[in-house]
Short mmCIF file of C-alpha atoms and ligand atoms in Angstrom, two decimals:
data_model
loop_
_atom_site.label_atom_id
_atom_site.label_comp_id
_atom_site.label_asym_id
_atom_site.label_seq_id
_atom_site.Cartn_x
_atom_site.Cartn_y
_atom_site.Cartn_z
CA UNK M 25 -12.33 8.04 56.83
CA UNK M 26 -13.49 9.78 53.74
CA UNK M 27 -12.31 9.06 49.89
CA UNK M 28 -11.36 11.53 47.54
CA UNK M 29 -12.60 10.40 44.21
CA UNK M 30 -10.36 9.72 41.45
CA UNK M 31 -7.33 10.19 44.26
CA UNK M 32 -7.19 13.81 43.17
CA UNK M 33 -4.77 15.88 45.15
CA UNK M 34 -3.12 13.17 46.69
CA UNK M 35 0.56 12.83 47.08
CA UNK M 36 0.89 8.96 46.88
CA UNK M 37 4.74 8.66 46.41
CA UNK M 38 8.03 10.66 46.58
CA UNK M 39 9.94 10.49 43.12
CA UNK M 40 12.87 12.33 41.79
CA UNK M 41 11.93 11.34 38.39
CA UNK M 42 9.31 13.83 36.71
CA UNK M 43 7.79 16.77 38.23
CA UNK M 44 4.71 19.31 37.32
CA UNK M 45 4.94 22.28 39.32
CA UNK M 46 2.93 25.32 37.85
CA UNK M 47 2.54 23.86 34.65
CA UNK M 48 5.98 23.18 34.47
CA UNK M 49 7.10 19.76 33.38
CA UNK M 50 10.45 18.56 34.28
CA UNK M 51 12.20 15.01 33.99
CA UNK M 52 15.13 14.71 36.31
CA UNK M 53 15.17 18.59 36.76
CA UNK M 54 15.49 19.02 32.81
CA UNK M 55 12.38 21.26 31.31
CA UNK M 56 10.48 19.23 28.94
CA UNK M 57 10.73 22.22 26.49
CA UNK M 58 14.77 22.10 26.34
CA UNK M 59 14.68 18.12 26.08
CA UNK M 60 12.03 18.09 23.21
CA UNK M 61 14.25 20.52 21.37
CA UNK M 62 17.50 19.05 21.82
CA UNK M 63 17.46 15.32 22.99
CA UNK M 64 16.94 12.17 21.46
CA UNK M 65 14.53 9.77 22.87
CA UNK M 66 17.72 7.36 23.95
CA UNK M 67 19.19 9.93 26.20
CA UNK M 68 16.04 10.90 27.77
CA UNK M 69 15.61 7.11 28.62
CA UNK M 70 19.03 7.24 30.15
CA UNK M 71 18.35 10.04 32.17
CA UNK M 72 14.80 8.48 33.99
CA UNK M 73 16.52 5.64 34.25
CA UNK M 74 19.91 6.62 35.70
CA UNK M 75 19.32 10.17 36.65
CA UNK M 76 21.58 12.05 34.43
CA UNK M 77 22.45 12.63 30.59
CA UNK M 78 24.43 10.09 29.32
CA UNK M 79 27.99 10.95 28.12
CA UNK M 80 28.78 9.50 24.45
CA UNK M 81 30.34 6.57 25.70
CA UNK M 82 27.27 5.93 28.02
CA UNK M 83 25.05 6.79 25.14
CA UNK M 84 26.81 4.44 22.61
CA UNK M 85 26.52 1.43 24.98
CA UNK M 86 22.76 2.06 25.55
CA UNK M 87 22.26 2.15 21.90
CA UNK M 88 24.23 -0.97 21.63
CA UNK M 89 22.26 -2.66 24.12
CA UNK M 90 19.04 -1.33 22.72
CA UNK M 91 20.09 -3.13 19.33
CA UNK M 92 21.26 -6.47 20.93
CA UNK M 93 18.31 -6.78 22.83
CA UNK M 94 15.73 -5.78 20.13
CA UNK M 95 14.64 -8.69 18.43
CA UNK M 96 11.86 -10.78 20.26
CA UNK M 97 11.40 -15.02 20.69
CA UNK M 98 10.03 -16.56 17.82
CA UNK M 99 7.60 -18.22 20.18
CA UNK M 100 5.98 -14.82 20.75
CA UNK M 101 5.72 -14.22 17.13
CA UNK M 102 4.49 -17.39 16.87
CA UNK M 103 1.99 -16.80 19.47
CA UNK M 104 1.13 -13.04 18.14
CA UNK M 105 0.08 -14.83 15.02
CA UNK M 106 -2.73 -16.93 16.82
CA UNK M 107 -4.37 -13.78 18.53
CA UNK M 108 -7.64 -12.59 16.61
CA UNK M 109 -7.05 -10.07 13.74
CA UNK M 110 -9.26 -7.88 14.59
CA UNK M 111 -8.27 -7.57 18.36
CA UNK M 112 -7.36 -4.37 20.07
CA UNK M 113 -3.64 -3.96 19.51
CA UNK M 114 -3.30 -2.67 22.95
CA UNK M 115 -5.13 -5.79 24.12
CA UNK M 116 -2.29 -7.71 21.84
CA UNK M 117 0.28 -5.76 23.27
CA UNK M 118 -0.88 -6.50 26.58
CA UNK M 119 -0.68 -10.25 26.06
CA UNK M 120 2.64 -10.68 24.09
CA UNK M 121 4.58 -8.36 26.82
CA UNK M 122 3.10 -10.96 29.40
CA UNK M 123 4.37 -13.62 27.13
CA UNK M 124 7.83 -11.92 26.95
CA UNK M 125 7.98 -12.70 30.72
CA UNK M 126 8.41 -16.46 30.03
CA UNK M 127 10.94 -16.50 27.74
CA UNK M 128 13.13 -14.37 29.93
CA UNK M 129 15.60 -16.43 32.08
CA UNK M 130 15.83 -13.35 34.46
CA UNK M 131 12.45 -12.33 34.78
CA UNK M 132 12.16 -13.09 38.76
CA UNK M 133 15.91 -12.05 39.25
CA UNK M 134 15.08 -8.93 41.45
CA UNK M 135 18.65 -7.63 41.82
CA UNK M 136 19.09 -3.88 40.68
CA UNK M 137 21.66 -5.12 37.78
CA UNK M 138 19.04 -7.43 36.44
CA UNK M 139 16.22 -5.23 36.82
CA UNK M 140 18.37 -2.26 34.54
CA UNK M 141 19.10 -4.85 32.08
CA UNK M 142 15.33 -5.78 31.90
CA UNK M 143 14.35 -2.06 31.71
CA UNK M 144 16.59 -1.99 28.41
CA UNK M 145 15.14 -5.26 27.25
CA UNK M 146 11.50 -4.17 27.70
CA UNK M 147 12.14 -1.00 25.66
CA UNK M 148 14.31 -2.52 22.73
CA UNK M 149 11.51 -5.13 22.31
CA UNK M 150 8.40 -3.12 22.50
CA UNK M 151 8.82 -1.50 19.22
CA UNK M 152 9.66 -4.80 17.61
CA UNK M 153 6.64 -6.32 19.46
CA UNK M 154 4.37 -3.53 17.98
CA UNK M 155 5.72 -3.28 14.56
CA UNK M 156 5.23 -6.84 14.51
CA UNK M 157 1.50 -7.10 15.75
CA UNK M 158 0.68 -4.25 12.84
CA UNK M 159 2.36 -6.18 10.04
CA UNK M 160 0.68 -9.42 11.16
CA UNK M 161 -2.72 -8.07 11.66
CA UNK M 162 -2.28 -6.91 7.40
CA UNK M 163 -1.29 -10.44 6.35
CA UNK M 164 2.24 -9.61 6.39
CA UNK M 165 5.49 -11.14 8.00
CA UNK M 166 7.23 -9.30 10.79
CA UNK M 167 10.34 -7.54 9.61
CA UNK M 168 13.56 -7.85 12.28
CA UNK M 169 15.27 -5.15 13.74
CA UNK M 170 18.16 -3.26 12.08
CA UNK M 171 21.08 -2.50 14.36
CA UNK M 172 22.71 0.68 14.90
CA UNK M 173 19.73 3.00 14.65
CA UNK M 174 17.36 4.83 16.57
CA UNK M 175 14.28 3.32 18.27
CA UNK M 176 12.05 5.90 15.83
CA UNK M 177 13.78 4.91 12.86
CA UNK M 178 14.01 1.34 13.77
CA UNK M 179 9.96 1.39 14.61
CA UNK M 180 9.18 2.95 11.18
CA UNK M 181 11.37 0.14 8.99
CA UNK M 182 10.13 -2.47 11.01
CA UNK M 183 6.15 -1.38 10.36
CA UNK M 184 6.79 0.01 7.13
CA UNK M 185 9.46 -2.47 5.56
CA UNK M 186 11.70 0.30 4.25
CA UNK M 187 13.94 3.21 5.73
CA UNK M 188 11.91 6.04 6.56
CA UNK M 189 12.68 9.43 5.68
CA UNK M 190 14.69 11.93 8.11
CA UNK M 191 11.42 13.99 8.65
CA UNK M 192 9.31 10.97 10.03
CA UNK M 193 12.06 9.64 12.23
CA UNK M 194 12.79 13.24 13.72
CA UNK M 195 9.29 13.68 14.62
CA UNK M 196 8.51 10.22 15.88
CA UNK M 197 11.66 10.91 18.23
CA UNK M 198 10.43 14.20 19.44
CA UNK M 199 6.78 12.68 20.29
CA UNK M 200 8.93 9.89 22.22
CA UNK M 201 10.77 12.40 24.12
CA UNK M 202 7.24 14.32 24.82
CA UNK M 203 5.80 11.01 26.16
CA UNK M 204 8.54 9.21 27.96
CA UNK M 205 7.42 10.09 31.64
CA UNK M 206 4.77 12.34 33.60
CA UNK M 207 4.95 11.72 37.25
CA UNK M 208 2.39 9.64 38.75
CA UNK M 209 0.04 9.41 35.72
CA UNK M 210 -2.63 6.52 35.87
CA UNK M 211 -0.37 3.63 34.11
CA UNK M 212 2.68 4.73 36.27
CA UNK M 213 1.05 4.07 39.34
CA UNK M 214 -0.41 0.92 38.41
CA UNK M 215 3.10 -0.36 37.48
CA UNK M 216 4.18 0.91 40.91
CA UNK M 217 0.85 -0.85 42.65
CA UNK M 218 1.83 -3.71 41.31
CA UNK M 219 5.58 -4.14 41.42
CA UNK M 220 5.44 -2.57 45.37
CA UNK M 221 4.02 -6.35 46.36
CA UNK M 222 7.52 -7.19 44.86
CA UNK M 223 6.34 -8.90 41.81
CA UNK M 224 8.18 -8.75 38.90
CA UNK M 225 9.06 -5.87 36.39
CA UNK M 226 7.18 -7.50 33.43
CA UNK M 227 4.19 -7.91 36.05
CA UNK M 228 4.21 -3.90 36.45
CA UNK M 229 4.51 -3.00 32.58
CA UNK M 230 1.74 -5.52 31.75
CA UNK M 231 -0.37 -3.94 34.43
CA UNK M 232 0.41 -0.30 33.12
CA UNK M 233 -0.54 -1.18 29.38
CA UNK M 234 -3.68 -2.31 30.86
CA UNK M 235 -4.06 1.06 32.28
CA UNK M 236 -2.52 2.82 29.26
CA UNK M 237 -5.17 0.98 27.18
CA UNK M 238 -8.08 3.04 28.61
CA UNK M 239 -9.69 6.52 26.87
CA UNK M 240 -9.49 8.47 29.75
CA UNK M 241 -5.62 7.98 29.67
CA UNK M 242 -3.29 6.81 26.62
CA UNK M 243 -6.67 5.51 24.63
CA UNK M 244 -7.38 9.58 24.07
CA UNK M 245 -5.28 9.89 20.93
CA UNK M 246 -6.82 7.04 18.97
CA UNK M 247 -10.16 8.65 20.31
CA UNK M 248 -9.50 11.77 19.17
CA UNK M 249 -8.31 10.64 15.45
CA UNK M 250 -12.01 9.15 15.22
CA UNK M 251 -13.55 12.31 16.29
CA UNK M 252 -11.51 13.72 13.21
CA UNK M 253 -12.34 11.15 10.88
CA UNK M 254 -16.30 11.50 12.11
CA UNK M 255 -16.00 15.54 11.40
CA UNK M 256 -14.59 15.02 7.85
CA UNK M 257 -14.52 18.74 7.08
CA UNK M 258 -13.36 22.21 8.71
CA UNK M 259 -17.29 23.06 7.90
CA UNK M 260 -18.63 20.08 10.04
CA UNK M 261 -16.19 21.27 13.33
CA UNK M 262 -18.34 23.76 14.62
CA UNK M 263 -21.79 21.94 14.21
CA UNK M 264 -20.29 18.49 15.69
CA UNK M 265 -18.35 20.26 18.44
CA UNK M 266 -21.48 22.13 19.88
CA UNK M 267 -23.83 19.29 19.60
CA UNK M 268 -21.45 17.54 21.67
CA UNK M 269 -20.56 19.98 24.29
CA UNK M 270 -24.69 20.25 24.25
CA UNK M 271 -24.89 16.98 25.41
CA UNK M 272 -22.27 17.04 27.88
CA UNK M 273 -20.13 14.62 26.07
CA UNK M 274 -16.32 14.42 26.32
CA UNK M 275 -14.25 15.76 23.74
CA UNK M 276 -11.45 13.60 23.75
CA UNK M 277 -7.69 15.15 23.92
CA UNK M 278 -8.88 18.15 26.03
CA UNK M 279 -8.63 18.78 29.72
CA UNK M 280 -6.13 16.78 32.32
CA UNK M 281 -6.18 16.24 35.65
CA UNK M 282 -3.02 17.89 36.78
CA UNK M 283 -2.84 20.70 33.92
CA UNK M 284 -5.69 23.44 34.04
CA UNK M 285 -4.20 26.18 31.51
CA UNK M 286 -2.58 23.86 29.22
CA UNK M 287 -0.20 20.94 28.90
CA UNK M 288 3.70 22.06 28.13
CA UNK M 289 3.17 19.16 25.55
CA UNK M 290 0.97 20.10 23.14
CA UNK M 291 2.57 23.04 21.83
CA UNK M 292 5.42 20.86 20.46
CA UNK M 293 3.14 18.57 18.90
CA UNK M 294 0.74 21.32 17.53
CA UNK M 295 3.96 22.96 15.99
CA UNK M 296 4.73 19.42 14.46
CA UNK M 297 1.23 18.81 13.33
CA UNK M 298 1.57 22.35 11.13
CA UNK M 299 4.88 21.20 10.06
CA UNK M 300 3.86 18.47 8.61
CA UNK M 301 0.83 19.33 6.85
CA UNK M 302 2.47 22.50 5.23
CA UNK M 303 5.48 19.88 4.01
CA UNK M 304 2.70 17.38 2.82
CA UNK M 305 0.86 20.68 1.14
CA UNK M 306 -2.18 19.46 2.96
CA UNK M 307 -3.01 21.26 6.54
CA UNK M 308 -6.62 19.78 6.41
CA UNK M 309 -6.24 17.98 9.49
CA UNK M 310 -3.89 20.71 11.29
CA UNK M 311 -6.76 23.41 10.39
CA UNK M 312 -9.45 21.07 11.67
CA UNK M 313 -7.51 20.33 14.86
CA UNK M 314 -7.09 24.33 15.41
CA UNK M 315 -10.22 25.06 14.94
CA UNK M 316 -11.94 22.30 17.49
CA UNK M 317 -8.80 23.74 19.72
CA UNK M 318 -10.27 27.05 19.01
CA UNK M 319 -14.00 25.91 19.86
CA UNK M 320 -12.90 23.86 23.09
CA UNK M 321 -11.02 26.61 24.92
CA UNK M 322 -13.43 29.43 24.19
CA UNK M 323 -16.78 27.29 24.89
CA UNK M 324 -15.29 25.29 27.96
CA UNK M 325 -11.93 26.57 28.76
CA UNK M 326 -10.37 22.96 28.74
CA UNK M 327 -6.92 23.20 27.14
CA UNK M 328 -5.77 20.18 24.67
CA UNK M 329 -3.77 17.70 26.25
CA UNK M 330 -0.90 15.54 24.82
CA UNK M 331 -3.04 13.64 22.92
CA UNK M 332 -5.02 15.93 20.79
CA UNK M 333 -2.27 16.69 18.53
CA UNK M 334 -0.84 13.99 18.24
CA UNK M 335 -3.29 12.33 16.68
CA UNK M 336 -2.74 13.89 13.34
CA UNK M 337 1.01 14.22 13.84
CA UNK M 338 1.10 10.10 13.65
CA UNK M 339 -1.67 10.03 11.11
CA UNK M 340 0.57 12.58 8.81
CA UNK M 341 3.49 10.11 9.52
CA UNK M 342 1.02 7.35 7.99
CA UNK M 343 0.56 5.49 10.93
CA UNK M 344 -3.01 3.81 11.46
CA UNK M 345 -4.71 4.92 14.63
CA UNK M 346 -4.90 1.70 15.89
CA UNK M 347 -1.31 2.21 16.70
CA UNK M 348 -1.30 5.43 18.23
CA UNK M 349 -1.81 4.30 22.18
CA UNK M 350 0.96 1.28 21.48
CA UNK M 351 3.43 4.15 20.01
CA UNK M 352 2.92 6.15 23.55
CA UNK M 353 3.67 2.64 25.28
CA UNK M 354 6.76 2.72 23.19
CA UNK M 355 7.64 5.88 24.84
CA UNK M 356 6.15 5.71 28.31
CA UNK M 357 7.98 2.24 28.86
CA UNK M 358 11.10 4.17 29.78
CA UNK M 359 9.29 6.32 32.52
CA UNK M 360 7.37 2.72 33.82
CA UNK M 361 10.66 0.76 33.93
CA UNK M 362 12.33 3.84 35.97
CA UNK M 363 9.36 4.38 38.01
CA UNK M 364 9.35 0.81 38.69
CA UNK M 365 13.20 0.52 39.73
CA UNK M 366 12.51 3.66 42.12
CA UNK M 367 9.79 1.66 43.91
CA UNK M 368 12.09 -1.19 44.21
CA UNK M 369 14.85 0.78 45.68
CA UNK M 370 13.10 2.18 48.72
CA UNK M 371 9.96 -0.05 48.74
CA UNK M 372 6.92 -0.24 50.83
CA UNK M 373 3.72 -2.26 49.67
CA UNK M 374 0.93 0.26 48.44
CA UNK M 375 -2.27 -0.65 50.44
CA UNK M 376 -4.72 2.33 50.97
CA UNK M 377 -7.69 2.08 52.65
CA UNK M 378 -11.40 2.17 51.39
CA UNK M 379 -14.37 4.31 52.82
CA UNK M 380 -16.86 1.46 53.15
CA UNK M 381 -20.31 3.00 51.90
CA UNK M 382 -22.26 -0.09 52.08
CA UNK M 383 -25.09 -1.83 54.32
CA UNK M 384 -24.54 -3.11 57.81
CA UNK M 385 -25.81 -5.00 60.45
CA UNK M 386 -26.70 -7.76 57.69
CA UNK M 387 -27.67 -11.27 59.05
CA UNK M 388 -27.22 -14.38 57.29
CA UNK M 389 -30.37 -15.88 55.93
CA UNK M 390 -30.31 -19.46 54.60
CA UNK M 391 -30.56 -19.67 50.87
CA UNK M 392 -34.20 -21.46 50.91
CA UNK M 393 -35.51 -18.55 52.83
CA UNK M 394 -34.36 -16.06 50.60
CA UNK M 395 -36.70 -13.81 48.07
C1 COA O 3 -8.10 13.97 31.35
C2 COA O 3 -9.31 13.64 32.21
C3 COA O 3 -9.67 11.94 32.72
C4 COA O 3 -9.25 14.41 33.63
O1 COA O 3 -10.06 14.15 34.25
P1 COA O 3 -10.67 15.02 35.62
O2 COA O 3 -9.37 14.97 36.17
O3 COA O 3 -11.32 13.94 36.78
O4 COA O 3 -11.42 15.81 35.25
P2 COA O 3 -12.75 16.46 35.62
O5 COA O 3 -13.74 15.34 35.37
O6 COA O 3 -13.02 16.76 37.22
O7 COA O 3 -13.29 17.69 34.72
C5 COA O 3 -13.49 18.93 35.33
C6 COA O 3 -15.37 19.23 34.39
O8 COA O 3 -14.31 19.35 33.03
C7 COA O 3 -15.51 18.73 31.96
N1 COA O 3 -14.48 17.87 31.30
C8 COA O 3 -13.32 17.37 31.77
N2 COA O 3 -12.50 16.85 30.41
C9 COA O 3 -13.56 17.19 29.38
C10 COA O 3 -13.45 16.67 27.90
N3 COA O 3 -12.33 16.36 27.46
N4 COA O 3 -14.60 17.31 27.23
C11 COA O 3 -15.69 17.73 28.04
N5 COA O 3 -15.70 18.07 29.23
C12 COA O 3 -14.57 17.79 29.99
C13 COA O 3 -15.99 17.55 33.05
O9 COA O 3 -17.03 16.78 32.76
C14 COA O 3 -16.44 18.24 34.41
O10 COA O 3 -17.39 19.04 34.26
P3 COA O 3 -18.58 18.83 35.15
O11 COA O 3 -17.57 19.74 36.61
O12 COA O 3 -19.85 20.19 34.48
O13 COA O 3 -18.75 17.73 35.90
C15 COA O 3 -10.36 14.56 31.76
O14 COA O 3 -10.53 15.86 30.76
C16 COA O 3 -10.97 13.62 30.28
O15 COA O 3 -11.97 12.71 30.44
N6 COA O 3 -10.48 13.93 28.94
C17 COA O 3 -10.68 13.31 27.51
C18 COA O 3 -9.78 12.20 27.35
C19 COA O 3 -8.42 12.68 27.16
O16 COA O 3 -7.96 13.34 26.80
N7 COA O 3 -7.41 11.73 28.01
C20 COA O 3 -6.21 12.09 27.81
C21 COA O 3 -5.38 12.65 29.42
S1 COA O 3 -3.82 13.23 28.97
#
């Protein structure tokens, strides 16, 4: 038995939700480019869960269900208020989502229908939880969700306490479409491993949030913004990046396990970043990002991934960097729950083997005789 570090190249599940073939990403057979241009996030979530794009009535029903489920129990809000103010937002989100299970009477109902309802419920509640966490951190009261608006609009409304402009809503909605699913990424795998023990959907999503938090996965978008802030000016890009490369430090937002010739999602976010900058009449963040991109590509042959241009997009939407990875979770919970439903449908516990590389033939020595 020989281990493959990082399970590179190992096919660990059969799935009909999303695929990456020759650098092309599809959700249920639809090219991500097509969906990013044309679909709303709610349509994409429906597609991931139910395998087809919704018709008009189905979409309206989903929007209604999401609205009905968007509030969160007072007990969870009180609990969130007791979290330390300086805690990591993903850590707080992990705790709050775990707490939501305690107030869901269906948490342990393993029927397909109940699990579908919980997928919608989790999708509806995550934006409310994250906006509340952000406001509580700023010493403000959480804002209750609006009925009858999209997830993107509702999230920005609950965050800012006022109706957001259309451009911001459209940009966030498109970013959510682009982040919704990504085959067997680390957090989705974590979710599938957890629920393959026949544990509940909240446990699966809590595991996934823990995995997404890491800077090698979803945490990279926040790390990109920290880097852009550290660099501070276009003149400083070259010395900063060259120094990092010479020290063999990782440049956050670059490289990918599967895409070696570029991440198909990055171009959409790059365009969005440019357009938002041009609209605001300040393209400094975008210009710095492009310069970093050119340098890392020419020096190291690494291409930007989904997280790189997300950082400047979210910042230009007025969103604090602590919320970047949680926003990734608002989108990816659609993919996580779709994969959880798929795992339950044809389950077998996920239990691989390890290559043992430790000592052998040890003999027990009583404690008083040990050095
Ligand atoms: C995404 C990532 C975790 C993929 O990891 P991986 O598949 O194990 O990639 P590898 O470590 O095999 O990369 C191959 C080489 O490129 C280097 N490399 C990969 N990403 C790099 C980066 N962002 N900056 C600098 N060097 C990088 C590796 O150090 C390695 O070099 P080596 O062969 O000299 O040791 C990795 O590219 C990374 O850490 N990127 C930065 C974090 C990030 O943006 N994550 C979000 C992913 S969507």
